[in-house]
CSV table of C-alpha atoms and ligand atoms in Angstrom, one decimal:
chain,number,residue,atom,x,y,z
A,128,MET,CA,140.7,212.0,86.5
A,129,ASN,CA,142.2,208.7,86.5
A,130,ILE,CA,141.9,205.6,84.6
A,131,LEU,CA,142.8,201.7,84.3
A,132,ILE,CA,143.2,200.1,81.6
A,133,ILE,CA,143.2,196.6,81.5
A,134,GLY,CA,145.7,194.8,78.9
A,135,SER,CA,148.9,194.0,77.2
A,136,GLY,CA,148.5,194.7,73.1
A,137,GLY,CA,148.4,197.0,70.5
A,138,ARG,CA,144.8,197.8,71.3
A,139,GLU,CA,145.3,198.9,75.0
A,140,HIS,CA,148.5,201.1,73.7
A,141,ALA,CA,146.1,202.8,71.3
A,142,LEU,CA,143.5,202.9,74.0
A,143,ALA,CA,145.8,204.4,76.5
A,144,TRP,CA,147.4,206.9,74.5
A,145,ARG,CA,143.9,208.1,73.4
A,146,CYS,CA,142.1,208.4,76.7
A,147,ALA,CA,145.8,210.1,77.5
A,148,GLN,CA,144.8,213.0,75.6
A,149,ASP,CA,142.2,214.3,77.4
A,150,TYR,CA,143.0,217.7,79.5
A,151,PHE,CA,140.6,216.3,82.2
A,152,VAL,CA,142.8,212.2,82.6
A,153,LYS,CA,145.8,213.0,85.5
A,154,ASN,CA,146.6,209.0,85.0
A,155,VAL,CA,145.9,206.0,83.0
A,156,PHE,CA,147.5,203.3,84.3
A,157,VAL,CA,147.8,199.8,82.2
A,158,CYS,CA,147.9,196.0,83.6
A,159,PRO,CA,150.5,195.2,82.3
A,160,GLY,CA,151.1,197.3,79.6
A,161,ASN,CA,153.7,197.4,77.2
A,162,ALA,CA,156.6,199.3,76.0
A,163,GLY,CA,154.6,202.0,74.5
A,164,THR,CA,152.7,202.7,77.6
A,165,TYR,CA,155.7,202.6,79.5
A,166,LEU,CA,157.0,205.5,77.6
A,167,GLU,CA,152.9,207.3,77.1
A,168,ASN,CA,153.0,210.4,78.7
A,169,LYS,CA,150.5,210.4,81.5
A,170,VAL,CA,150.4,206.4,81.8
A,171,SER,CA,152.0,204.4,83.8
A,172,ASN,CA,152.1,200.1,83.8
A,173,VAL,CA,151.2,198.2,86.9
A,174,GLU,CA,152.5,194.8,87.0
A,175,MET,CA,149.1,193.0,88.3
A,176,ASP,CA,147.4,189.3,87.5
A,177,SER,CA,144.9,190.7,85.6
A,178,SER,CA,142.7,187.5,86.7
A,179,ASP,CA,142.8,188.8,90.8
A,180,PHE,CA,139.8,191.0,90.5
A,181,ASN,CA,140.6,191.6,94.2
A,182,ALA,CA,143.6,193.0,93.8
A,183,ILE,CA,142.6,195.0,90.8
A,184,GLU,CA,139.6,196.6,92.7
A,185,LYS,CA,142.2,197.4,96.1
A,186,PHE,CA,144.2,199.1,93.2
A,187,CYS,CA,141.5,201.5,91.9
A,188,VAL,CA,139.5,202.3,95.4
A,189,LYS,CA,143.4,203.1,96.0
A,190,GLU,CA,144.7,205.5,93.0
A,191,ASN,CA,140.9,206.3,92.5
A,192,ILE,CA,140.0,205.6,89.5
A,193,GLU,CA,136.9,206.4,87.8
A,194,LEU,CA,136.7,204.8,84.7
A,195,VAL,CA,138.4,200.9,84.0
A,196,ILE,CA,138.5,200.0,80.3
A,197,VAL,CA,138.6,196.4,80.2
A,198,GLY,CA,140.6,195.6,76.8
A,199,PRO,CA,141.0,191.6,76.3
A,200,GLU,CA,138.3,188.8,76.5
A,201,GLN,CA,139.9,186.8,78.7
A,202,PRO,CA,138.6,189.2,81.7
A,203,LEU,CA,135.4,189.8,80.1
A,204,VAL,CA,134.6,186.4,79.7
A,205,MET,CA,136.0,185.7,83.5
A,206,GLY,CA,133.5,188.7,84.6
A,207,LEU,CA,135.8,191.5,85.8
A,208,THR,CA,132.8,194.0,84.8
A,209,ASP,CA,130.8,192.1,86.9
A,210,PHE,CA,132.8,192.3,89.9
A,211,LEU,CA,133.9,195.7,89.9
A,212,GLN,CA,130.3,196.8,89.4
A,213,SER,CA,129.3,195.5,92.3
A,214,LYS,CA,131.8,197.1,93.8
A,215,ASN,CA,130.4,200.2,92.1
A,216,ILE,CA,133.7,201.0,90.2
A,217,LYS,CA,132.7,201.9,86.7
A,218,THR,CA,134.0,199.7,84.2
A,219,PHE,CA,133.6,199.7,80.2
A,220,GLY,CA,132.8,196.2,79.1
A,221,PRO,CA,130.5,193.7,78.8
A,222,SER,CA,128.7,191.4,81.6
A,223,LYS,CA,130.3,187.7,82.1
A,224,ASN,CA,127.0,186.6,80.1
A,225,ALA,CA,126.7,189.0,77.8
A,226,ALA,CA,130.5,188.4,76.8
A,227,GLN,CA,129.5,184.3,75.8
A,228,LEU,CA,128.7,186.3,71.9
A,229,GLU,CA,132.3,185.5,72.3
A,230,GLY,CA,133.1,182.9,75.0
A,231,SER,CA,131.4,180.5,73.2
A,232,LYS,CA,130.9,179.9,69.6
A,233,THR,CA,127.7,177.3,70.5
A,234,PHE,CA,125.9,179.7,72.9
A,235,SER,CA,126.9,182.5,69.5
A,236,LYS,CA,125.5,180.7,67.0
A,237,ASP,CA,122.3,179.3,68.8
A,238,PHE,CA,121.6,183.2,69.7
A,239,PHE,CA,121.8,184.0,65.6
A,240,VAL,CA,119.5,181.5,64.8
A,241,LYS,CA,117.2,182.1,68.0
A,242,TYR,CA,117.3,186.4,66.8
A,243,ASN,CA,116.9,185.4,62.8
A,244,ILE,CA,120.3,186.8,62.3
A,245,PRO,CA,121.9,185.4,59.0
A,246,THR,CA,125.2,183.2,59.6
A,247,ALA,CA,126.4,179.8,58.0
A,248,GLY,CA,125.1,177.1,59.0
A,249,TYR,CA,126.6,175.0,61.0
A,250,LYS,CA,126.0,172.2,63.9
A,251,SER,CA,128.0,171.4,67.1
A,252,PHE,CA,129.6,168.5,68.6
A,253,ASN,CA,130.9,167.9,72.0
A,254,ASN,CA,131.0,164.0,71.0
A,255,TYR,CA,134.4,163.2,68.4
A,256,GLU,CA,132.5,160.1,67.0
A,257,GLU,CA,129.5,162.1,66.2
A,258,SER,CA,131.3,164.8,64.7
A,259,ILE,CA,133.3,162.5,62.5
A,260,HIS,CA,129.9,160.8,61.4
A,261,HIS,CA,129.1,164.5,59.7
A,262,LEU,CA,131.5,164.6,57.5
A,263,ASP,CA,130.1,162.4,55.3
A,264,LEU,CA,127.4,164.3,55.0
A,265,ILE,CA,128.5,167.8,54.8
A,266,SER,CA,130.5,169.3,51.3
A,267,TYR,CA,133.7,170.6,51.2
A,268,PRO,CA,135.7,173.4,52.1
A,269,THR,CA,134.4,173.4,55.3
A,270,VAL,CA,134.9,175.2,58.5
A,271,VAL,CA,135.7,173.6,61.8
A,272,LYS,CA,136.0,175.6,65.0
A,273,ALA,CA,136.8,175.0,68.6
A,274,ASP,CA,133.9,176.1,70.8
A,275,GLY,CA,136.1,178.2,72.9
A,276,LEU,CA,138.3,181.1,73.0
A,277,ALA,CA,141.7,180.1,71.5
A,278,ALA,CA,143.2,183.4,70.7
A,279,GLY,CA,141.9,183.8,67.1
A,280,LYS,CA,143.5,180.9,66.0
A,281,GLY,CA,140.8,178.0,67.0
A,282,VAL,CA,139.7,178.1,63.0
A,283,ILE,CA,140.7,176.0,61.2
A,284,ILE,CA,139.7,175.5,57.2
A,285,CYS,CA,139.5,172.3,55.8
A,286,GLU,CA,139.9,172.0,51.9
A,287,ASN,CA,138.4,168.0,52.1
A,288,LYS,CA,137.5,165.2,54.5
A,289,ASP,CA,140.6,164.4,55.6
A,290,GLU,CA,141.9,167.8,56.6
A,291,ALA,CA,138.3,168.1,58.4
A,292,VAL,CA,139.3,164.8,60.0
A,293,ASP,CA,143.0,166.2,61.2
A,294,ALA,CA,141.3,169.0,62.9
A,295,LEU,CA,138.6,167.2,64.9
A,296,ASN,CA,141.4,164.9,65.6
A,297,SER,CA,143.9,167.8,67.2
A,298,ILE,CA,141.1,169.7,68.7
A,299,PHE,CA,139.2,166.4,70.5
A,300,LYS,CA,142.3,163.9,70.8
A,301,ASP,CA,145.0,166.3,70.8
A,302,LYS,CA,143.3,169.4,73.0
A,303,ALA,CA,145.6,171.4,70.5
A,304,PHE,CA,143.7,174.4,72.2
A,305,GLY,CA,142.8,173.3,75.9
A,306,PRO,CA,138.9,172.9,77.2
A,307,ALA,CA,138.2,175.8,74.6
A,308,GLY,CA,138.1,172.2,72.5
A,309,ASN,CA,135.7,170.6,74.3
A,310,LYS,CA,132.3,171.3,71.9
A,311,VAL,CA,133.1,172.2,68.1
A,312,VAL,CA,131.1,173.7,65.8
A,313,ILE,CA,131.5,173.0,62.1
A,314,GLU,CA,130.1,175.1,59.9
A,315,ASP,CA,129.4,175.9,55.8
A,316,PHE,CA,132.7,177.6,54.2
A,317,LEU,CA,131.2,181.3,53.2
A,318,ASP,CA,133.1,182.8,50.0
A,319,GLY,CA,133.3,186.9,50.1
A,320,GLU,CA,135.2,189.8,51.5
A,321,GLU,CA,135.3,190.1,55.1
A,322,ALA,CA,135.0,193.4,57.0
A,323,SER,CA,134.8,194.7,60.9
A,324,PHE,CA,131.5,196.3,62.1
A,325,ILE,CA,132.3,197.4,65.7
A,326,ALA,CA,130.4,199.6,67.7
A,327,VAL,CA,129.4,201.2,71.2
A,328,VAL,CA,126.5,199.5,72.8
A,329,SER,CA,124.5,200.8,76.4
A,330,LYS,CA,121.4,198.9,76.6
A,331,ASN,CA,119.6,200.1,73.8
A,332,LYS,CA,121.6,202.4,72.2
A,333,ILE,CA,124.3,201.8,69.6
A,334,ILE,CA,127.0,204.0,68.0
A,335,PRO,CA,128.5,202.7,65.3
A,336,LEU,CA,132.4,203.5,64.6
A,337,VAL,CA,133.9,204.2,61.4
A,338,THR,CA,134.2,200.6,59.5
A,339,SER,CA,137.2,198.7,58.6
A,340,GLN,CA,139.0,195.8,57.6
A,341,ASP,CA,141.4,193.4,59.1
A,342,HIS,CA,144.0,191.0,57.8
A,343,LYS,CA,143.8,187.5,59.2
A,344,ALA,CA,146.0,185.6,57.6
A,345,VAL,CA,149.8,185.5,57.9
A,346,GLY,CA,150.9,186.0,54.8
A,347,ASP,CA,150.6,188.2,51.2
A,348,GLY,CA,147.7,187.5,49.1
A,349,ASP,CA,145.5,186.1,52.6
A,350,VAL,CA,147.9,182.9,52.3
A,351,GLY,CA,149.4,180.8,55.4
A,352,LEU,CA,147.7,180.5,59.5
A,353,ASN,CA,144.9,182.6,60.7
A,354,THR,CA,146.6,185.3,63.4
A,355,GLY,CA,145.0,187.7,65.3
A,356,GLY,CA,145.0,189.8,62.6
A,357,MET,CA,148.3,191.5,60.8
A,358,GLY,CA,147.0,195.1,59.5
A,359,ALA,CA,144.0,197.0,59.1
A,360,TYR,CA,142.6,199.9,57.2
A,361,SER,CA,139.9,202.4,57.7
A,362,PRO,CA,137.4,203.3,56.4
A,363,ALA,CA,136.6,199.8,54.3
A,364,PRO,CA,135.2,200.8,51.4
A,365,ILE,CA,133.3,196.7,50.8
A,366,VAL,CA,130.7,198.8,53.2
A,367,THR,CA,129.0,200.5,51.3
A,368,ASP,CA,125.8,202.8,52.8
A,369,ALA,CA,123.4,199.8,51.3
A,370,ILE,CA,125.7,196.9,53.4
A,371,HIS,CA,126.1,199.8,56.3
A,372,LYS,CA,122.4,199.8,56.9
A,373,LYS,CA,122.1,196.3,56.4
A,374,ILE,CA,124.5,195.6,58.9
A,375,LEU,CA,122.8,197.8,62.1
A,376,ASP,CA,119.4,196.2,60.4
A,377,GLU,CA,119.9,192.4,60.5
A,378,VAL,CA,122.7,192.1,62.1
A,379,MET,CA,123.3,194.6,65.4
A,380,TYR,CA,120.1,196.2,66.2
A,381,PRO,CA,118.8,192.4,66.8
A,382,THR,CA,122.0,191.3,68.8
A,383,MET,CA,121.7,194.2,71.1
A,384,GLN,CA,117.4,193.4,71.4
A,385,GLY,CA,118.0,189.7,71.6
A,386,LEU,CA,120.7,190.6,74.5
A,387,ILE,CA,117.8,192.5,76.2
A,388,ASP,CA,115.3,190.0,75.9
A,389,GLU,CA,117.7,187.2,77.2
A,390,GLY,CA,118.4,189.4,80.3
A,391,THR,CA,122.4,190.5,79.8
A,392,PRO,CA,121.6,193.7,77.8
A,393,TYR,CA,125.0,195.0,76.4
A,394,LEU,CA,127.7,197.6,77.3
A,395,GLY,CA,131.0,197.9,75.4
A,396,PHE,CA,132.2,197.5,72.4
A,397,LEU,CA,130.9,195.1,70.4
A,398,TYR,CA,132.0,194.1,67.3
A,399,ALA,CA,130.9,191.7,64.1
A,400,GLY,CA,133.3,190.1,61.8
A,401,LEU,CA,131.3,189.8,58.4
A,402,MET,CA,131.5,187.8,55.3
A,403,ILE,CA,130.4,190.6,52.5
A,404,LYS,CA,129.4,188.9,49.1
A,405,ASP,CA,127.1,191.2,46.7
A,406,ASP,CA,124.9,192.5,48.8
A,407,ASP,CA,124.6,189.4,51.6
A,408,ILE,CA,125.7,189.2,54.9
A,409,LYS,CA,126.5,187.2,57.0
A,410,VAL,CA,128.1,186.7,61.2
A,411,LEU,CA,131.6,184.6,60.9
A,412,GLU,CA,131.9,185.6,65.0
A,413,PHE,CA,130.6,188.3,67.7
A,414,ASN,CA,133.7,190.0,69.8
A,415,CYS,CA,132.7,190.8,73.1
A,416,ARG,CA,135.7,193.8,72.8
A,417,PHE,CA,137.5,196.0,70.5
A,418,GLY,CA,139.3,194.7,67.9
A,419,ASP,CA,143.2,194.1,67.3
A,420,PRO,CA,144.5,195.7,65.1
A,421,GLU,CA,141.6,197.5,64.1
A,422,THR,CA,141.3,199.7,67.3
A,423,GLN,CA,145.0,201.6,66.5
A,424,PRO,CA,143.7,202.6,62.8
A,425,ILE,CA,140.3,203.4,64.3
A,426,LEU,CA,141.3,205.5,67.3
A,427,LEU,CA,143.6,207.3,65.2
A,428,ARG,CA,140.7,208.8,63.2
A,429,LEU,CA,138.8,209.5,66.8
A,430,ASN,CA,138.4,213.2,67.4
A,431,SER,CA,135.5,213.5,69.9
A,432,SER,CA,136.8,212.1,73.8
A,433,LEU,CA,137.3,208.3,74.0
A,434,VAL,CA,136.4,208.7,78.0
A,435,GLU,CA,133.2,210.7,77.1
A,436,LEU,CA,131.8,208.3,75.0
A,437,CYS,CA,133.0,205.1,77.2
A,438,LEU,CA,131.3,207.2,80.2
A,439,SER,CA,128.4,208.4,78.5
A,440,ALA,CA,127.7,204.5,77.4
A,441,ILE,CA,128.1,203.1,81.4
A,442,ASN,CA,125.9,206.6,82.3
A,443,ASP,CA,123.0,205.7,79.6
A,444,GLU,CA,123.8,208.6,78.1
A,445,LEU,CA,125.3,207.6,74.5
A,446,ASP,CA,122.2,209.0,72.8
A,447,THR,CA,124.1,212.4,74.4
A,448,TYR,CA,127.3,211.9,72.9
A,449,SER,CA,127.9,213.3,69.2
A,450,ILE,CA,130.9,210.9,68.2
A,451,GLU,CA,133.8,213.1,65.3
A,452,TRP,CA,135.9,211.7,63.2
A,453,ASN,CA,139.2,212.6,61.3
A,454,GLU,CA,137.8,212.6,57.5
A,455,LYS,CA,141.4,211.0,56.4
A,456,HIS,CA,141.6,207.1,56.2
A,457,SER,CA,144.0,205.2,58.2
A,458,CYS,CA,146.2,202.0,57.8
A,459,GLY,CA,147.7,200.4,60.5
A,460,VAL,CA,150.3,197.2,59.9
A,461,VAL,CA,151.8,194.9,62.1
A,462,ILE,CA,155.3,194.3,62.7
A,463,ALA,CA,155.8,190.8,64.0
A,464,SER,CA,158.2,187.7,65.2
A,465,GLU,CA,159.8,185.7,62.5
A,466,GLY,CA,157.6,182.5,63.8
A,467,TYR,CA,154.3,183.2,64.7
A,468,PRO,CA,151.3,182.8,64.3
A,469,GLU,CA,153.4,179.2,65.7
A,470,SER,CA,156.2,179.7,67.8
A,471,TYR,CA,158.6,182.6,67.9
A,472,GLU,CA,162.1,183.6,69.9
A,473,SER,CA,161.2,186.7,72.1
A,474,ASN,CA,163.1,189.1,73.7
A,475,LYS,CA,165.1,190.7,70.2
A,476,GLU,CA,166.7,194.5,71.4
A,477,VAL,CA,164.6,196.6,69.0
A,478,SER,CA,166.3,199.7,67.5
A,479,PHE,CA,164.2,202.8,65.9
A,480,ALA,CA,165.4,205.1,63.3
A,481,ALA,CA,164.3,208.8,63.8
A,482,TYR,CA,161.0,209.6,62.4
A,483,GLU,CA,158.0,212.8,63.3
A,484,GLU,CA,154.8,211.5,64.3
A,485,GLU,CA,152.7,213.5,62.7
A,486,ASN,CA,150.1,211.7,61.0
A,487,ALA,CA,151.5,208.5,62.2
A,488,LYS,CA,152.0,206.7,65.2
A,489,LEU,CA,153.9,203.2,66.5
A,490,PHE,CA,151.6,201.8,68.9
A,491,HIS,CA,153.4,198.2,71.0
A,492,ALA,CA,152.2,195.4,71.4
A,493,GLY,CA,154.6,193.0,72.7
A,494,THR,CA,157.3,194.8,73.9
A,495,LEU,CA,159.0,195.4,77.1
A,496,PHE,CA,161.0,198.3,78.4
A,497,ASN,CA,164.8,197.2,80.4
A,498,ASN,CA,167.6,198.8,80.9
A,499,ASP,CA,166.2,202.1,78.6
A,500,LYS,CA,166.1,199.3,75.8
A,501,VAL,CA,163.1,197.7,74.4
A,502,PHE,CA,162.4,194.8,73.6
A,503,THR,CA,160.3,192.1,71.8
A,504,SER,CA,158.2,189.7,74.2
A,505,GLY,CA,155.6,188.5,71.9
A,506,GLY,CA,154.3,187.0,68.1
A,507,ARG,CA,152.4,190.8,67.5
A,508,VAL,CA,155.3,193.1,68.3
A,509,PHE,CA,154.2,196.8,67.0
A,510,CYS,CA,151.2,198.2,64.7
A,511,ALA,CA,153.1,200.7,62.3
A,512,THR,CA,149.4,202.8,61.4
A,513,ALA,CA,149.3,206.0,60.2
A,514,LEU,CA,146.8,208.4,58.2
A,515,GLY,CA,146.3,209.5,54.8
A,516,ASN,CA,143.9,211.9,52.5
A,517,ASN,CA,143.3,208.3,51.0
A,518,LEU,CA,144.0,204.6,51.7
A,519,LYS,CA,146.9,205.2,49.3
A,520,GLU,CA,148.7,208.0,50.8
A,521,ALA,CA,147.8,206.3,54.8
A,522,GLN,CA,149.2,202.8,53.5
A,523,GLN,CA,152.6,205.0,52.1
A,524,ASN,CA,152.3,206.7,55.4
A,525,ALA,CA,152.3,204.0,57.7
A,526,TYR,CA,155.0,201.5,55.3
A,527,ASN,CA,157.7,204.1,55.8
A,528,LEU,CA,156.8,204.3,59.6
A,529,VAL,CA,157.6,200.1,59.2
A,530,ASP,CA,161.1,201.3,57.8
A,531,LYS,CA,161.7,203.3,61.4
A,532,VAL,CA,161.8,200.2,63.3
A,533,ASN,CA,164.1,196.4,63.4
A,534,PHE,CA,164.2,193.9,65.1
A,535,GLU,CA,165.8,190.1,64.9
A,536,GLY,CA,163.2,188.3,62.7
A,537,ALA,CA,160.4,191.2,61.8
A,538,PHE,CA,158.1,190.4,59.3
A,539,PHE,CA,155.2,192.2,58.0
A,540,ARG,CA,153.0,191.4,55.3
A,541,LYS,CA,153.0,193.7,52.4
A,542,ASP,CA,149.9,194.2,51.3
A,543,ILE,CA,147.9,195.7,54.0
A,544,GLY,CA,145.1,198.0,52.4
A,545,ASN,CA,145.6,196.7,48.9
A,546,LYS,CA,142.3,195.6,48.6
A,547,GLY,CA,140.4,198.4,49.6
A,548,ILE,CA,142.8,200.5,47.2
A,549,LYS,CA,142.0,198.0,44.0
B,265,AMP,P1,136.1,183.4,63.6
B,265,AMP,O1,137.3,183.5,64.7
B,265,AMP,O2,134.8,182.6,63.8
B,265,AMP,O3,135.8,184.7,63.3
B,265,AMP,O4,137.2,182.6,62.2
B,265,AMP,C1,138.6,183.9,62.0
B,265,AMP,C2,138.9,183.7,60.7
B,265,AMP,O5,138.5,183.0,59.9
B,265,AMP,C3,137.2,184.8,60.0
B,265,AMP,O6,138.1,185.9,60.4
B,265,AMP,C4,137.3,183.9,58.9
B,265,AMP,O7,138.9,185.2,57.7
B,265,AMP,C5,137.7,182.4,58.5
B,265,AMP,N1,136.0,182.0,58.6
B,265,AMP,C6,135.4,181.8,60.1
B,265,AMP,N2,134.6,181.4,59.6
B,265,AMP,C7,134.2,181.0,57.7
B,265,AMP,C8,133.7,180.8,56.9
B,265,AMP,N3,132.1,180.0,57.9
B,265,AMP,N4,133.5,180.5,56.2
B,265,AMP,C9,135.1,180.9,55.4
B,265,AMP,N5,136.2,181.3,56.6
B,265,AMP,C10,135.8,181.4,57.8
B,266,LIG,N1,141.4,191.5,64.6
B,266,LIG,C1,140.9,190.5,64.9
B,266,LIG,C2,140.3,190.4,66.3
B,266,LIG,O1,140.6,191.4,67.1
B,266,LIG,O2,139.9,189.5,67.1
């Protein structure tokens, strides 16, 4: 069978790589893909605008595509799944309405309150003056968030009122996040350790994936600006069996049921970003897709078929699918362009020292292939991902792989996984 994957990041390289491993898969197309997907066996890139739904439909018909997996949030929030499913093309991803869980922070916070899902206290505003007035009524630190999609960068942690005023000015007045900042959420700062809980959800059925932890801040020790994620490892020991059960009972099942009650049952990867402190859990955000970079270490551990997992969810047969995992630990370290998550230069030629891919995989993100060479084309360029018998070994293997890759201005965090090793 033929498969189409929408997206161009490290997550999509990992999805394509995993799909291509199934013997019954003939071709995996990635729109638009990167140098990593270009070089992958059985995988090819397709130059198409992922917001041109008609072009995608035409391509699916022409290439006899039997499964579409939508990687990033933008096409989901724009309704790509609804469109393709209305043309009888099997598509794995939530509907436009269900994707509002990620597409609007006000929507998701109101949803949490309605369905009694634990989250930080908040208030949302579409009026600048009222939001400024609110700053006199709260304690600090506080968190100011643009309502809409901002590529993981629309959240500003403010130590005091001055910083919060600056944040509101940049969102409301300077339009730092464009229309995503027409509304803001101001919420209580939560203390604790973060974890990513990702599941495959199909209507009233859930298969939780193995746990993981991301590293959002750009610098070692979690300092500096927030990014899309600088590295992740799996499993995350912070999610003990008791916490795991609590997340399912208090977050995942109520969310799944709430979406059914709203008339927008879920299909796809559902990602809860959580803050955990002792045995207290709170939801920071929902994403309507697989995490990037969490996908890379998680898929390195998946032994059963990803294609069958997605198809059984689409066919409402998730209860017949038995998910199998490699018991090893995994760790992925993002290699980024100097300057990221702010402005950075692209088009740097990448050199690779020889390496073995056993127990390790270099996933590409912001790369492109030209004249037999790989060049950088984005902020996050690679995710060097590896397995190990324990997290320490997985971390070592991942950093050994990082050492094999070089380009001008490359940087990476040196402490990915340390929190899980302590
Ligand atoms: P979000 O997009 O809402 O998940 O926020 C991105 C990142 O900002 C999270 O992964 C946290 O690191 C941080 N963050 C968001 N909300 C809070 C909060 N209420 N308290 C502390 N940190 C937060
Ligand atoms: N790694 C965070 C995200 O995918 O949003």
